PDB file of C-alpha atoms and ligand atoms in Angstrom:
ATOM      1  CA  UNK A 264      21.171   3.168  13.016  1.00 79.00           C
ATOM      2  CA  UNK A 265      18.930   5.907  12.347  1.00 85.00           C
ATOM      3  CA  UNK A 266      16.334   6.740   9.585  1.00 86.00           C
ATOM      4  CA  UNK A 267      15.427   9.963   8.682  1.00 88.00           C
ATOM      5  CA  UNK A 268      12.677  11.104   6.648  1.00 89.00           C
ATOM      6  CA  UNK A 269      14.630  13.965   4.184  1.00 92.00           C
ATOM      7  CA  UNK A 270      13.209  16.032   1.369  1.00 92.00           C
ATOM      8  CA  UNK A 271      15.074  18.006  -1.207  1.00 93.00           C
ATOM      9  CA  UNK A 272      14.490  21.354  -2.168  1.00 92.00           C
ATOM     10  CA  UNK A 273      11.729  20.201  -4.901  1.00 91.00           C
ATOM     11  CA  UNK A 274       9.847  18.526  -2.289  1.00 89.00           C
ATOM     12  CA  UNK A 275      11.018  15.274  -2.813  1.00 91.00           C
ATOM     13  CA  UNK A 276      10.829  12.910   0.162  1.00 90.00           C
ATOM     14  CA  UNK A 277      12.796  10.279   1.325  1.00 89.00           C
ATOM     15  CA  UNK A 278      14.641   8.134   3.593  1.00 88.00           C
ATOM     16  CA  UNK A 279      18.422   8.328   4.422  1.00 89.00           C
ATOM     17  CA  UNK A 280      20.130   5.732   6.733  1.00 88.00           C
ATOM     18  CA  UNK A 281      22.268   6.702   8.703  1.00 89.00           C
ATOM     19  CA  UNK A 282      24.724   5.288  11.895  1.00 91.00           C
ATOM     20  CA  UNK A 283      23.588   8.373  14.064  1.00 89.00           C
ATOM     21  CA  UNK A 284      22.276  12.101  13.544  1.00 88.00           C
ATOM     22  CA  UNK A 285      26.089  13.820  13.586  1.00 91.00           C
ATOM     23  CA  UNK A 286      26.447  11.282  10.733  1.00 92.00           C
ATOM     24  CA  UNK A 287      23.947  12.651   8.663  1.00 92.00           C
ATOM     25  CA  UNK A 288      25.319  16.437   9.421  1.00 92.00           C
ATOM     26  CA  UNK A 289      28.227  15.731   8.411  1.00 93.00           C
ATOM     27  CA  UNK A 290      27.377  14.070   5.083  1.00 93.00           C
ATOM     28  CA  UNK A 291      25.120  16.476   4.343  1.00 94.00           C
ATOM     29  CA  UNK A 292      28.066  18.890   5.316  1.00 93.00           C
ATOM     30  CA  UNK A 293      30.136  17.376   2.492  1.00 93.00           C
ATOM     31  CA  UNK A 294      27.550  17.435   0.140  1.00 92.00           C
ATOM     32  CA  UNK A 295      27.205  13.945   0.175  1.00 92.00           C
ATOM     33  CA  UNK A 296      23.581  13.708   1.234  1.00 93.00           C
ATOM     34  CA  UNK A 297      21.802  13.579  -2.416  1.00 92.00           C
ATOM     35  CA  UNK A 298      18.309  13.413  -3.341  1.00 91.00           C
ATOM     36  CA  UNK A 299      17.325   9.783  -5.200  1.00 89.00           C
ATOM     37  CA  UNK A 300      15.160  10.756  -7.313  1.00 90.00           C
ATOM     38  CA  UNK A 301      17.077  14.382  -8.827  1.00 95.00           C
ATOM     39  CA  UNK A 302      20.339  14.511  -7.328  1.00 92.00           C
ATOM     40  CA  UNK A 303      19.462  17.537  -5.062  1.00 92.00           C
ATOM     41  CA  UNK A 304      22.087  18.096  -2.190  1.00 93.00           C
ATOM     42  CA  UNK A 305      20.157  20.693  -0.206  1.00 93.00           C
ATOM     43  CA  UNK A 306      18.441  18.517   2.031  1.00 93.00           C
ATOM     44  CA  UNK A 307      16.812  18.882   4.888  1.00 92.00           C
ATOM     45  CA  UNK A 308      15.338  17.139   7.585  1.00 90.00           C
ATOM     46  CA  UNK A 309      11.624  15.938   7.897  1.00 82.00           C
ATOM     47  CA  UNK A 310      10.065  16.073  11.365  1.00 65.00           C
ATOM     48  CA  UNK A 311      10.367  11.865  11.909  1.00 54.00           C
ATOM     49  CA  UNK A 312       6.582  10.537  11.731  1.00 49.00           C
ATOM     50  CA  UNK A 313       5.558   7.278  12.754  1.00 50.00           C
ATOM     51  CA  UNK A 314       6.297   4.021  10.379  1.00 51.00           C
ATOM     52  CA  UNK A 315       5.804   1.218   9.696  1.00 50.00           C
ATOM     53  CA  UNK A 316       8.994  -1.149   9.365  1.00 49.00           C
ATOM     54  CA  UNK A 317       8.275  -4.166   6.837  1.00 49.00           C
ATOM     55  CA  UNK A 318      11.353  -5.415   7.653  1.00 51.00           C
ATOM     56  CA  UNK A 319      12.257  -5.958   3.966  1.00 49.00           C
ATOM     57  CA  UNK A 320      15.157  -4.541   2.130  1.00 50.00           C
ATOM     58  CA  UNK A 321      17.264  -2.723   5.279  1.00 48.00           C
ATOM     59  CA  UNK A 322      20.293  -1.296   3.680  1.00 50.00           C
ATOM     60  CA  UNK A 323      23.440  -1.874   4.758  1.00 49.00           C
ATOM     61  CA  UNK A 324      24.600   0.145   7.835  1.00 49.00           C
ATOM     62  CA  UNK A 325      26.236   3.746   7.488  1.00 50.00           C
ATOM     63  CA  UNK A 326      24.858   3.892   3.953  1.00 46.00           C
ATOM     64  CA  UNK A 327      23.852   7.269   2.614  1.00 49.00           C
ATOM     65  CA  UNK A 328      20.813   7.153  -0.228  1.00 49.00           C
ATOM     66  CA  UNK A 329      23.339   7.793  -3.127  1.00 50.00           C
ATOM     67  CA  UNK A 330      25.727   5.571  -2.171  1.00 46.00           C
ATOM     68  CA  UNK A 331      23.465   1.927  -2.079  1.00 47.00           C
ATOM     69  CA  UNK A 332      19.798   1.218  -3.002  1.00 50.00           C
ATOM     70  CA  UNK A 333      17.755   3.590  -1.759  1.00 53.00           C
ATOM     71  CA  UNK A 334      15.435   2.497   1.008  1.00 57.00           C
ATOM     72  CA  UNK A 335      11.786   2.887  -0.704  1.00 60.00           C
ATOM     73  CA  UNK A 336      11.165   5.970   0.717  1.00 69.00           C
ATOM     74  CA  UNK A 337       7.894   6.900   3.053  1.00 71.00           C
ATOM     75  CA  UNK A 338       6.344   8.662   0.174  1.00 73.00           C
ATOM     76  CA  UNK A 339       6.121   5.986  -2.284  1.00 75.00           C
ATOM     77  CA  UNK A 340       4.661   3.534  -0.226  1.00 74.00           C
ATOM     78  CA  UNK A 341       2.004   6.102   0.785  1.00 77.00           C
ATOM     79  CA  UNK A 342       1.642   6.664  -2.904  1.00 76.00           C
ATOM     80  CA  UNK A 343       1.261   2.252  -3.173  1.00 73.00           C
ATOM     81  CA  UNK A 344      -1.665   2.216  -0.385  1.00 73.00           C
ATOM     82  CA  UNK A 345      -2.982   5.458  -2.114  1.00 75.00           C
ATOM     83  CA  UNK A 346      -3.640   3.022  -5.278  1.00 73.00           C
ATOM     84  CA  UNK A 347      -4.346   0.037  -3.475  1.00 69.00           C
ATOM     85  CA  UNK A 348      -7.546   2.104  -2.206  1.00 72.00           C
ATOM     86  CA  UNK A 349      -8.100   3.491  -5.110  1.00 75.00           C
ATOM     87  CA  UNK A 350      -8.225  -0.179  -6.588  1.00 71.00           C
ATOM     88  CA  UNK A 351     -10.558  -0.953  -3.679  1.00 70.00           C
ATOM     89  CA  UNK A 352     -12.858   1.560  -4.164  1.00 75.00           C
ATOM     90  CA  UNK A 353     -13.240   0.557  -8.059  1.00 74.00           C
ATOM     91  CA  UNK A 354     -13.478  -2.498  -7.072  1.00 71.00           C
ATOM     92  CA  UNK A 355     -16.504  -1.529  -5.347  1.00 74.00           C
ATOM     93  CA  UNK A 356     -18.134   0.665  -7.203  1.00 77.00           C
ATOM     94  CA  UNK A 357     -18.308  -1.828 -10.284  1.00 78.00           C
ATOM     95  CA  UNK A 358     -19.132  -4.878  -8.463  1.00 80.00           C
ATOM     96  CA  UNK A 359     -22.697  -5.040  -7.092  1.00 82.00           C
ATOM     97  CA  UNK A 360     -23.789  -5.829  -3.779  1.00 84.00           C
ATOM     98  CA  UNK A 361     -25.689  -8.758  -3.576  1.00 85.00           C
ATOM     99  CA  UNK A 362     -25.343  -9.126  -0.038  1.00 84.00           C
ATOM    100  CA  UNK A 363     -26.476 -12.877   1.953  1.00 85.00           C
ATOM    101  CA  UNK A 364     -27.550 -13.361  -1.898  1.00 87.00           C
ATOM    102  CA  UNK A 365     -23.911 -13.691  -2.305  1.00 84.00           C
ATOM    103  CA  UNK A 366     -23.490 -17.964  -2.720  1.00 86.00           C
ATOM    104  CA  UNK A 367     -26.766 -18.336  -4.558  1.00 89.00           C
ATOM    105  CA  UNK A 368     -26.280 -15.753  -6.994  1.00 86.00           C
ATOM    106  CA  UNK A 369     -22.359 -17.454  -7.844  1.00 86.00           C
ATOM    107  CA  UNK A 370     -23.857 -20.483  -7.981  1.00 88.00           C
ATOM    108  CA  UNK A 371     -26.374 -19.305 -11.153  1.00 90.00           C
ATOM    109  CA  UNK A 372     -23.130 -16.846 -12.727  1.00 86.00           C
ATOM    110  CA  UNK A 373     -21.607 -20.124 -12.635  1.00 87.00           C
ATOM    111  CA  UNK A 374     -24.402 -22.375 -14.062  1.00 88.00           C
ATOM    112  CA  UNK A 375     -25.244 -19.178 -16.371  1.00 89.00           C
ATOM    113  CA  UNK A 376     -29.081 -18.973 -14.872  1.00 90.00           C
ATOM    114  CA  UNK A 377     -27.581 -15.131 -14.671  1.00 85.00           C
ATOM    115  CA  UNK A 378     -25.528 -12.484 -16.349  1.00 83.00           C
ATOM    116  CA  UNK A 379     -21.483 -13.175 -15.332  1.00 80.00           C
ATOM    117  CA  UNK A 380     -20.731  -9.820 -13.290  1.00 79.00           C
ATOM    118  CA  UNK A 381     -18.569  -8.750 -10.733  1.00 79.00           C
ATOM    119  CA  UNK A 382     -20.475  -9.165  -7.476  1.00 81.00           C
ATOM    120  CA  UNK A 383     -19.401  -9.084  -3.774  1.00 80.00           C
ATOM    121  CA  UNK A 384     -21.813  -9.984  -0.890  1.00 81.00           C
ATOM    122  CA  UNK A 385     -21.609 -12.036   2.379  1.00 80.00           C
ATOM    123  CA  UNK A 386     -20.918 -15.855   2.466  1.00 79.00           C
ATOM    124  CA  UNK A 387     -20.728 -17.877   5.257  1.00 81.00           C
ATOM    125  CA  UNK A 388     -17.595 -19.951   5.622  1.00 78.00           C
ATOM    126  CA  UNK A 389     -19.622 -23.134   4.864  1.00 82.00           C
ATOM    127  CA  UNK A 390     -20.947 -21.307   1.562  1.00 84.00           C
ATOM    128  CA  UNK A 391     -17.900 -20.535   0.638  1.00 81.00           C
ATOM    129  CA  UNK A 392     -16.510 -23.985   0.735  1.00 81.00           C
ATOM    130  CA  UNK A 393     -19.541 -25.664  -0.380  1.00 85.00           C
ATOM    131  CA  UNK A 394     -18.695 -23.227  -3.792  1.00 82.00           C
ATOM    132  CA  UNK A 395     -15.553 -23.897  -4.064  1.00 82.00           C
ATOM    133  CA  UNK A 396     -16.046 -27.607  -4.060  1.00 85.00           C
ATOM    134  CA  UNK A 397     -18.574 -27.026  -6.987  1.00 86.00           C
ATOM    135  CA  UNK A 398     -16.025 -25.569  -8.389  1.00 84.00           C
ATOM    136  CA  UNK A 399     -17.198 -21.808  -8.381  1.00 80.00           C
ATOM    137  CA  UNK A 400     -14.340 -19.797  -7.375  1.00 73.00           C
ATOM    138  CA  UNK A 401     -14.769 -17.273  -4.612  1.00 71.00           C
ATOM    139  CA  UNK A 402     -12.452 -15.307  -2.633  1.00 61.00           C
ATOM    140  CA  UNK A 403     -12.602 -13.319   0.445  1.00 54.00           C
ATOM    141  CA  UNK A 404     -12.622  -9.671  -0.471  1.00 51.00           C
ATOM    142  CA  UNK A 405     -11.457  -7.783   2.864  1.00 44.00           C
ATOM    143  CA  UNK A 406     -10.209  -4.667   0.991  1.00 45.00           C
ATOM    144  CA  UNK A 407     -13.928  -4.230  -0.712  1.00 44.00           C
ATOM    145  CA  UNK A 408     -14.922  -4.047   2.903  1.00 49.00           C
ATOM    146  CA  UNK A 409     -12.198  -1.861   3.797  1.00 50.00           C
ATOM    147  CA  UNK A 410     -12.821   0.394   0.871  1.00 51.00           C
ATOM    148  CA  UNK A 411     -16.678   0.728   1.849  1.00 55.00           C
ATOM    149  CA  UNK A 412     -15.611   1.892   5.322  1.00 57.00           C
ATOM    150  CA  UNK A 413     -13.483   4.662   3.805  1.00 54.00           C
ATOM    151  CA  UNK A 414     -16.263   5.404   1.734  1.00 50.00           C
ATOM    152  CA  UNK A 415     -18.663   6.536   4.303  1.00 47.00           C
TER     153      UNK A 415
HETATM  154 ZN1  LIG B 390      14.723  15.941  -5.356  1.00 73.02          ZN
END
Protein backbone atom coordinates (compact mmCIF):
# COMPACT_ATOMS: atom_id res chain seq x y z
CA UNK A 1 0.00 0.00 0.00
CA UNK A 2 1.25 3.27 -0.83
CA UNK A 3 0.06 6.92 -0.25
CA UNK A 4 0.88 9.59 -2.30
CA UNK A 5 0.48 13.13 -1.77
CA UNK A 6 -1.10 14.34 -5.52
CA UNK A 7 -2.21 17.77 -6.63
CA UNK A 8 -4.22 18.67 -9.65
CA UNK A 9 -3.50 21.20 -12.02
CA UNK A 10 -5.42 23.98 -9.79
CA UNK A 11 -3.26 23.22 -6.98
CA UNK A 12 -5.40 21.06 -5.25
CA UNK A 13 -3.75 18.57 -2.90
CA UNK A 14 -4.45 15.30 -1.92
CA UNK A 15 -3.96 11.80 -1.09
CA UNK A 16 -4.39 8.76 -3.46
CA UNK A 17 -4.01 5.13 -2.19
CA UNK A 18 -2.62 3.08 -4.00
CA UNK A 19 -1.24 -0.96 -3.99
CA UNK A 20 2.23 0.27 -5.38
CA UNK A 21 3.71 3.28 -7.53
CA UNK A 22 3.22 1.35 -11.21
CA UNK A 23 -0.36 1.29 -9.85
CA UNK A 24 -0.78 4.78 -9.65
CA UNK A 25 0.96 5.25 -13.33
CA UNK A 26 -1.12 3.33 -14.71
CA UNK A 27 -4.37 4.79 -13.35
CA UNK A 28 -3.31 7.95 -13.92
CA UNK A 29 -2.44 6.52 -17.48
CA UNK A 30 -6.14 5.70 -17.97
CA UNK A 31 -7.30 8.76 -16.73
CA UNK A 32 -8.57 7.30 -13.81
CA UNK A 33 -6.60 9.26 -11.25
CA UNK A 34 -9.20 12.29 -10.54
CA UNK A 35 -8.94 15.18 -8.38
CA UNK A 36 -11.69 15.05 -5.21
CA UNK A 37 -12.41 18.13 -4.91
CA UNK A 38 -12.85 19.27 -9.11
CA UNK A 39 -12.56 16.24 -11.02
CA UNK A 40 -9.12 17.21 -12.52
CA UNK A 41 -7.28 14.17 -14.19
CA UNK A 42 -3.91 15.83 -14.74
CA UNK A 43 -2.32 14.89 -11.69
CA UNK A 44 0.80 14.81 -10.58
CA UNK A 45 2.87 13.68 -7.96
CA UNK A 46 3.85 15.61 -4.69
CA UNK A 47 7.37 15.07 -3.37
CA UNK A 48 6.04 12.53 -0.22
CA UNK A 49 6.56 14.70 3.12
CA UNK A 50 6.45 13.34 6.42
CA UNK A 51 2.86 12.41 8.17
CA UNK A 52 1.30 11.75 10.55
CA UNK A 53 -0.97 8.47 10.37
CA UNK A 54 -4.12 8.78 12.81
CA UNK A 55 -4.92 5.56 11.99
CA UNK A 56 -8.58 6.48 11.36
CA UNK A 57 -10.51 6.01 8.22
CA UNK A 58 -7.76 3.80 5.93
CA UNK A 59 -9.52 3.12 2.74
CA UNK A 60 -9.84 0.04 1.39
CA UNK A 61 -6.76 -1.35 -0.47
CA UNK A 62 -6.12 -0.60 -4.32
CA UNK A 63 -8.65 2.22 -4.06
CA UNK A 64 -8.11 5.25 -6.24
CA UNK A 65 -9.61 8.79 -4.65
CA UNK A 66 -12.65 8.73 -7.10
CA UNK A 67 -13.49 5.46 -6.72
CA UNK A 68 -14.16 5.27 -2.49
CA UNK A 69 -14.07 8.02 0.20
CA UNK A 70 -11.39 10.02 -0.21
CA UNK A 71 -8.71 9.78 2.44
CA UNK A 72 -8.85 13.44 4.16
CA UNK A 73 -6.19 14.68 2.35
CA UNK A 74 -2.76 16.32 3.96
CA UNK A 75 -4.02 19.72 3.16
CA UNK A 76 -7.13 19.81 5.04
CA UNK A 77 -5.89 18.64 8.12
CA UNK A 78 -3.14 21.29 7.91
CA UNK A 79 -5.95 23.66 7.20
CA UNK A 80 -7.85 21.93 10.82
CA UNK A 81 -4.53 22.62 13.03
CA UNK A 82 -4.28 26.00 11.09
CA UNK A 83 -7.76 26.87 12.96
CA UNK A 84 -7.20 25.03 15.95
CA UNK A 85 -4.25 27.70 16.50
CA UNK A 86 -6.00 30.22 15.37
CA UNK A 87 -8.71 29.26 18.10
CA UNK A 88 -5.79 29.11 20.53
CA UNK A 89 -4.45 32.23 19.94
CA UNK A 90 -8.06 33.95 20.42
CA UNK A 91 -8.38 32.15 23.07
CA UNK A 92 -5.54 33.94 24.42
CA UNK A 93 -5.72 37.10 23.48
CA UNK A 94 -9.31 37.55 25.10
CA UNK A 95 -8.72 35.75 28.22
CA UNK A 96 -6.47 37.55 30.73
CA UNK A 97 -3.60 36.30 32.46
CA UNK A 98 -4.00 36.14 35.93
CA UNK A 99 -1.23 33.95 36.48
CA UNK A 100 -0.68 31.95 40.36
CA UNK A 101 -3.83 34.41 40.88
CA UNK A 102 -5.48 31.84 38.83
CA UNK A 103 -7.70 29.67 41.83
CA UNK A 104 -8.37 32.76 43.89
CA UNK A 105 -9.57 34.87 41.26
CA UNK A 106 -12.24 31.66 40.04
CA UNK A 107 -13.11 31.33 43.30
CA UNK A 108 -14.54 35.29 43.51
CA UNK A 109 -15.93 34.94 39.39
CA UNK A 110 -17.67 32.21 41.00
CA UNK A 111 -18.90 33.83 44.28
CA UNK A 112 -19.32 37.14 42.01
CA UNK A 113 -16.72 39.25 44.42
CA UNK A 114 -15.47 39.94 40.54
CA UNK A 115 -16.50 40.58 37.00
CA UNK A 116 -17.21 36.84 35.17
CA UNK A 117 -14.34 36.91 32.38
CA UNK A 118 -12.41 34.60 30.57
CA UNK A 119 -9.18 34.14 32.50
CA UNK A 120 -6.32 31.56 32.28
CA UNK A 121 -3.44 31.42 34.85
CA UNK A 122 -1.54 28.65 36.76
CA UNK A 123 -3.23 26.26 39.30
CA UNK A 124 -1.72 23.75 41.13
CA UNK A 125 -3.25 20.31 40.85
CA UNK A 126 -4.54 20.60 44.47
CA UNK A 127 -6.20 24.08 43.43
CA UNK A 128 -7.66 22.73 40.82
CA UNK A 129 -9.42 20.01 42.65
CA UNK A 130 -10.08 21.93 45.67
CA UNK A 131 -12.28 24.20 42.80
CA UNK A 132 -13.80 21.76 41.34
CA UNK A 133 -15.14 20.31 44.52
CA UNK A 134 -16.60 23.86 45.24
CA UNK A 135 -18.03 23.44 42.35
CA UNK A 136 -16.12 26.10 40.16
CA UNK A 137 -15.36 24.52 36.97
CA UNK A 138 -11.84 24.68 35.65
CA UNK A 139 -10.09 22.98 32.96
CA UNK A 140 -6.60 22.52 31.93
CA UNK A 141 -5.90 24.76 28.99
CA UNK A 142 -2.66 23.18 27.26
CA UNK A 143 -3.40 24.73 23.82
CA UNK A 144 -3.49 28.46 25.55
CA UNK A 145 0.00 27.46 26.51
CA UNK A 146 0.78 26.12 23.25
CA UNK A 147 -0.62 29.12 21.50
CA UNK A 148 1.59 31.57 23.75
CA UNK A 149 4.70 29.64 22.66
CA UNK A 150 3.83 30.21 18.99
CA UNK A 151 3.25 33.60 19.86
CA UNK A 152 6.68 34.59 20.81
ZN1 LIG B 1 -8.50 19.99 -8.40
Amino acid sequence: MKVLDLNCQHGHVFEGWFASEDDFQSQKARALVQCPMCGDAHIEKRLSAPRLNLGAQAPAAGSAPQSSTPAPAAASRRALQAAWLRASRELVAKSEDVGERFAAEARRMHHGETEARAIRGQATVEQAVELLEEGIGVMPLALAETAKKTLQ
